[in-house]
Short mmCIF file of C-alpha atoms in Angstrom, two decimals:
data_model
loop_
_atom_site.label_atom_id
_atom_site.label_comp_id
_atom_site.label_asym_id
_atom_site.label_seq_id
_atom_site.Cartn_x
_atom_site.Cartn_y
_atom_site.Cartn_z
CA MET U 1 -47.17 14.72 -29.19
CA ILE U 2 -43.40 15.17 -29.45
CA ARG U 3 -41.61 13.86 -32.56
CA LEU U 4 -38.21 15.49 -31.97
CA MET U 5 -36.32 15.87 -28.67
CA VAL U 6 -33.29 18.13 -28.76
CA GLY U 7 -30.60 18.61 -26.12
CA LEU U 8 -28.42 21.71 -26.33
CA GLY U 9 -24.71 21.90 -25.61
CA ASN U 10 -21.26 22.33 -27.10
CA PRO U 11 -19.26 19.51 -28.70
CA GLY U 12 -15.74 18.53 -27.70
CA ALA U 13 -13.92 17.19 -24.66
CA GLU U 14 -13.20 20.67 -23.26
CA TYR U 15 -16.95 21.32 -22.87
CA ASP U 16 -17.90 17.86 -21.64
CA GLY U 17 -19.65 18.10 -18.28
CA THR U 18 -19.96 21.91 -18.33
CA ARG U 19 -23.18 23.57 -17.20
CA HIS U 20 -24.07 24.69 -20.75
CA ASN U 21 -24.27 21.00 -21.75
CA ALA U 22 -27.16 20.11 -19.44
CA GLY U 23 -29.33 19.48 -22.51
CA PHE U 24 -26.83 16.86 -23.71
CA TRP U 25 -27.02 15.14 -20.30
CA PHE U 26 -30.79 14.82 -20.72
CA ILE U 27 -30.71 13.40 -24.27
CA ASP U 28 -27.90 10.99 -23.37
CA LYS U 29 -30.12 9.48 -20.68
CA VAL U 30 -33.22 9.40 -22.89
CA ALA U 31 -31.22 7.52 -25.53
CA ARG U 32 -30.07 4.99 -22.93
CA GLN U 33 -33.58 4.50 -21.57
CA LEU U 34 -35.03 3.97 -25.06
CA LYS U 35 -32.03 1.85 -26.10
CA VAL U 36 -31.33 3.92 -29.23
CA PRO U 37 -27.62 4.93 -29.23
CA LEU U 38 -26.79 8.32 -30.70
CA ALA U 39 -24.59 8.34 -33.81
CA PRO U 40 -23.07 11.12 -35.94
CA ASP U 41 -25.34 12.25 -38.77
CA ARG U 42 -23.83 14.78 -41.14
CA ALA U 43 -27.17 15.50 -42.81
CA TYR U 44 -28.45 17.00 -39.55
CA PHE U 45 -25.15 18.40 -38.24
CA GLY U 46 -25.30 16.45 -34.99
CA MET U 47 -25.62 13.24 -33.06
CA ALA U 48 -28.97 11.63 -33.79
CA SER U 49 -31.01 8.50 -33.19
CA ARG U 50 -34.51 7.26 -33.95
CA ALA U 51 -36.83 5.36 -31.63
CA ASN U 52 -39.74 3.56 -33.25
CA ARG U 53 -42.77 3.92 -31.02
CA PRO U 54 -46.43 2.87 -31.31
CA ASN U 55 -47.52 6.42 -32.21
CA GLY U 56 -44.72 6.95 -34.70
CA PRO U 57 -40.97 7.58 -34.69
CA LEU U 58 -39.27 9.82 -32.15
CA TRP U 59 -36.02 11.52 -33.12
CA LEU U 60 -33.32 12.46 -30.60
CA LEU U 61 -30.78 15.12 -31.54
CA GLU U 62 -27.69 16.77 -30.07
CA PRO U 63 -26.48 19.55 -32.40
CA MET U 64 -22.73 19.48 -32.99
CA THR U 65 -22.71 23.00 -34.45
CA PHE U 66 -21.78 24.71 -31.17
CA MET U 67 -24.48 26.42 -29.17
CA ASN U 68 -24.84 29.59 -31.25
CA LEU U 69 -25.75 27.61 -34.39
CA SER U 70 -28.07 25.02 -32.82
CA GLY U 71 -30.92 26.05 -35.12
CA LYS U 72 -29.01 24.89 -38.18
CA SER U 73 -29.12 21.32 -36.89
CA VAL U 74 -32.68 21.41 -35.51
CA SER U 75 -34.22 22.98 -38.61
CA ALA U 76 -32.45 20.55 -40.97
CA LEU U 77 -33.96 17.50 -39.29
CA ALA U 78 -37.36 19.07 -38.62
CA ARG U 79 -37.85 20.22 -42.20
CA PHE U 80 -36.72 16.94 -43.76
CA PHE U 81 -39.22 14.91 -41.68
CA LYS U 82 -41.90 17.64 -41.72
CA ILE U 83 -41.89 18.00 -37.93
CA ALA U 84 -43.86 21.04 -36.79
CA PRO U 85 -42.37 23.38 -34.17
CA ASP U 86 -45.02 22.37 -31.61
CA GLU U 87 -43.84 18.76 -32.00
CA ILE U 88 -40.33 19.69 -30.81
CA LEU U 89 -39.05 19.68 -27.21
CA VAL U 90 -35.71 21.38 -26.49
CA ALA U 91 -33.88 20.60 -23.22
CA HIS U 92 -31.46 23.30 -22.13
CA ASP U 93 -29.64 24.82 -19.16
CA ASP U 94 -31.38 27.70 -17.41
CA LEU U 95 -29.68 30.40 -15.34
CA ASP U 96 -32.94 31.56 -13.75
CA LEU U 97 -33.55 28.24 -11.96
CA ALA U 98 -31.42 26.85 -9.14
CA PRO U 99 -29.80 23.43 -9.52
CA GLY U 100 -32.36 20.81 -8.59
CA HIS U 101 -35.24 22.76 -10.17
CA MET U 102 -36.74 22.41 -13.63
CA LYS U 103 -39.67 23.84 -15.54
CA MET U 104 -41.48 22.93 -18.71
CA LYS U 105 -43.07 25.55 -20.93
CA PHE U 106 -44.38 26.13 -24.42
CA GLY U 107 -43.24 29.10 -26.44
CA GLY U 108 -41.90 32.35 -25.10
CA SER U 109 -38.71 34.28 -25.70
CA HIS U 110 -35.18 32.91 -25.83
CA ALA U 111 -34.35 34.83 -22.58
CA GLY U 112 -30.82 35.47 -23.82
CA HIS U 113 -30.00 31.79 -24.39
CA ASN U 114 -28.04 31.68 -27.65
CA GLY U 115 -29.08 28.14 -28.53
CA LEU U 116 -32.77 28.98 -28.18
CA ARG U 117 -32.20 32.25 -30.03
CA ASP U 118 -30.83 30.45 -33.10
CA ILE U 119 -33.49 27.72 -33.07
CA GLN U 120 -36.17 30.40 -32.92
CA ALA U 121 -34.55 32.24 -35.81
CA GLN U 122 -34.17 29.13 -37.98
CA LEU U 123 -37.68 27.79 -37.33
CA GLY U 124 -39.23 31.24 -37.71
CA THR U 125 -41.11 30.88 -34.41
CA GLY U 126 -40.62 30.32 -30.71
CA ASP U 127 -43.63 28.04 -30.49
CA PHE U 128 -41.83 24.88 -29.40
CA TRP U 129 -41.63 23.09 -26.06
CA ARG U 130 -38.75 23.72 -23.65
CA LEU U 131 -37.49 21.68 -20.71
CA ARG U 132 -35.57 24.15 -18.55
CA LEU U 133 -32.90 22.52 -16.36
CA GLY U 134 -31.74 24.85 -13.59
CA ILE U 135 -28.01 25.50 -13.24
CA GLY U 136 -28.16 28.61 -11.04
CA HIS U 137 -26.71 32.07 -11.65
CA PRO U 138 -23.25 33.38 -10.65
CA GLY U 139 -24.88 36.54 -9.33
CA ILE U 140 -22.96 38.91 -11.61
CA LYS U 141 -24.01 39.29 -15.26
CA SER U 142 -20.45 39.74 -16.51
CA GLU U 143 -19.52 36.31 -15.11
CA VAL U 144 -22.26 34.36 -16.90
CA SER U 145 -20.17 33.37 -19.94
CA GLY U 146 -17.44 31.81 -17.84
CA TYR U 147 -19.93 30.29 -15.42
CA VAL U 148 -21.89 28.28 -17.99
CA LEU U 149 -18.68 26.96 -19.55
CA ARG U 150 -17.35 25.58 -16.25
CA ARG U 151 -18.11 22.23 -14.69
CA PRO U 152 -20.40 22.46 -11.66
CA PRO U 153 -19.43 21.02 -8.27
CA VAL U 154 -20.55 17.45 -7.67
CA SER U 155 -23.50 18.48 -5.50
CA GLU U 156 -24.92 20.72 -8.25
CA ARG U 157 -24.40 18.10 -10.95
CA MET U 158 -26.22 15.55 -8.79
CA ALA U 159 -29.11 18.01 -8.34
CA VAL U 160 -29.45 18.42 -12.11
CA ASP U 161 -29.24 14.65 -12.59
CA GLU U 162 -32.06 14.18 -10.08
CA CYS U 163 -34.25 16.47 -12.19
CA ILE U 164 -33.40 14.50 -15.30
CA THR U 165 -34.28 11.26 -13.52
CA GLN U 166 -37.62 12.77 -12.52
CA ALA U 167 -38.29 13.75 -16.15
CA LEU U 168 -37.37 10.28 -17.38
CA GLY U 169 -39.97 8.87 -15.00
CA VAL U 170 -42.67 10.58 -17.08
CA LEU U 171 -40.98 10.12 -20.47
CA ASP U 172 -44.04 8.50 -22.06
CA LEU U 173 -46.15 11.50 -21.09
CA LEU U 174 -43.49 13.89 -22.40
CA ILE U 175 -43.55 12.14 -25.76
CA ASP U 176 -47.18 11.11 -26.23
CA GLY U 177 -49.00 13.59 -24.00
CA PRO U 178 -51.23 14.94 -22.81
CA MET U 179 -48.73 17.70 -22.22
CA ASP U 180 -50.65 19.32 -19.38
CA ARG U 181 -50.28 16.11 -17.37
CA ALA U 182 -46.60 15.93 -18.27
CA MET U 183 -46.13 19.49 -17.00
CA MET U 184 -47.86 18.67 -13.71
CA LYS U 185 -45.48 15.74 -13.16
CA ILE U 186 -42.42 17.78 -14.13
CA HIS U 187 -43.35 20.63 -11.80
CA ALA U 188 -44.25 18.40 -8.86
CA ARG U 189 -41.78 18.70 -6.00
CA PRO U 190 -41.03 15.56 -3.97
CA ALA U 191 -42.54 15.60 -0.49
CA PRO U 192 -40.00 16.48 2.23
CA PRO U 193 -39.01 13.56 4.46
CA LYS U 194 -41.03 13.19 7.65
CA PRO U 195 -39.17 14.12 10.87
CA PRO U 196 -38.40 11.18 13.17
CA ALA U 197 -41.00 10.44 15.83
CA ALA U 198 -40.27 12.02 19.22
CA GLN U 199 -38.78 9.61 21.77
CA ARG U 200 -40.97 9.44 24.91
CA PRO U 201 -39.42 8.39 28.28
CA PRO U 202 -40.30 4.84 29.36
CA THR U 203 -43.13 4.37 31.90
CA LEU U 204 -42.52 2.94 35.39
CA SER U 205 -44.30 -0.28 34.46
CA ALA U 206 -42.03 -0.69 31.44
CA VAL U 207 -38.95 -0.19 33.62
CA ALA U 208 -40.21 -2.73 36.18
CA SER U 209 -40.96 -5.23 33.43
CA ALA U 210 -37.47 -4.81 31.99
CA ILE U 211 -35.85 -5.31 35.41
CA ALA U 212 -37.87 -8.45 36.02
CA LYS U 213 -36.48 -9.94 32.82
CA VAL U 214 -32.81 -9.54 33.84
CA PRO U 215 -31.48 -13.11 34.52
CA GLY U 216 -30.57 -13.83 38.20
CA LEU U 217 -31.43 -10.36 39.41
CA HIS U 218 -34.65 -11.48 41.19
CA ASP U 219 -32.95 -14.49 42.90
CA SER U 220 -30.01 -12.45 44.22
CA ALA U 221 -32.43 -9.94 45.68
CA LYS U 222 -34.20 -12.74 47.58
CA THR U 223 -30.93 -14.12 48.91
CA SER U 224 -29.73 -10.80 50.25
CA SER U 225 -32.96 -10.18 52.16
CA ALA U 226 -33.28 -13.71 53.75
CA PRO U 227 -31.96 -14.44 57.39
CA SER U 228 -28.52 -16.05 57.49
CA GLY U 229 -29.55 -18.90 59.90
CA THR U 230 -26.86 -18.00 62.52
CA ASP U 231 -28.07 -16.45 65.76
CA ALA U 232 -26.22 -13.41 66.88
CA PRO U 233 -24.61 -13.69 70.36
CA PRO U 234 -26.73 -12.16 73.15
CA ALA U 235 -25.79 -8.68 74.15
CA ALA U 236 -23.61 -8.53 77.29
CA LYS U 237 -25.36 -7.36 80.37
CA PRO U 238 -23.94 -4.22 81.87
CA ALA U 239 -21.91 -4.76 85.11
CA HIS U 240 -23.42 -3.47 88.32
#
């Protein structure tokens, strides 16, 4: 069961919509779906909201500490409400997945992600859930810093949004479990669209039937083949 959902990103208008803020995009949509608007909370160094659910409250959090200090915000809220690391899900951008792909996992390393690195350091463990939202890789390691802080093209943003929509479709499972079922739904790829059926040429009977239905066509054919009623003059006899 998840008691705290965290989305990672950087605060401020200059970072709004950048790839590194994919975690914010996810939490924004969760808050809208649950109808619990995020509000500044200085005690937890971020934007937070609480959703009261049948199995207990769920907290949503967007750290406003900048990415490298995300753990300061997460640990403050988790410790105050005695939320265990395995009751936390962190949504974040992932360079190793292409836009339009996402993965869910429990535990593991921070894989160079500074937000995960600080959360792991502040909690004292990496044993928390992660929702990895693919943003793609620039292809050159030295370009990563600039890449994650730029806004993606519309097509890539739409691909990430489609993943978030898919995750929202199984939100109850993400929160209440069982987590293995939630992972199966998250990792499921939509079936490709079926190709259109091949067009077969019409049969002769179908063509004849269609011709017969053309108004006036049958009558005009009869008229053209009927005798005119006027006898042709007899051929002249050759002169002897």
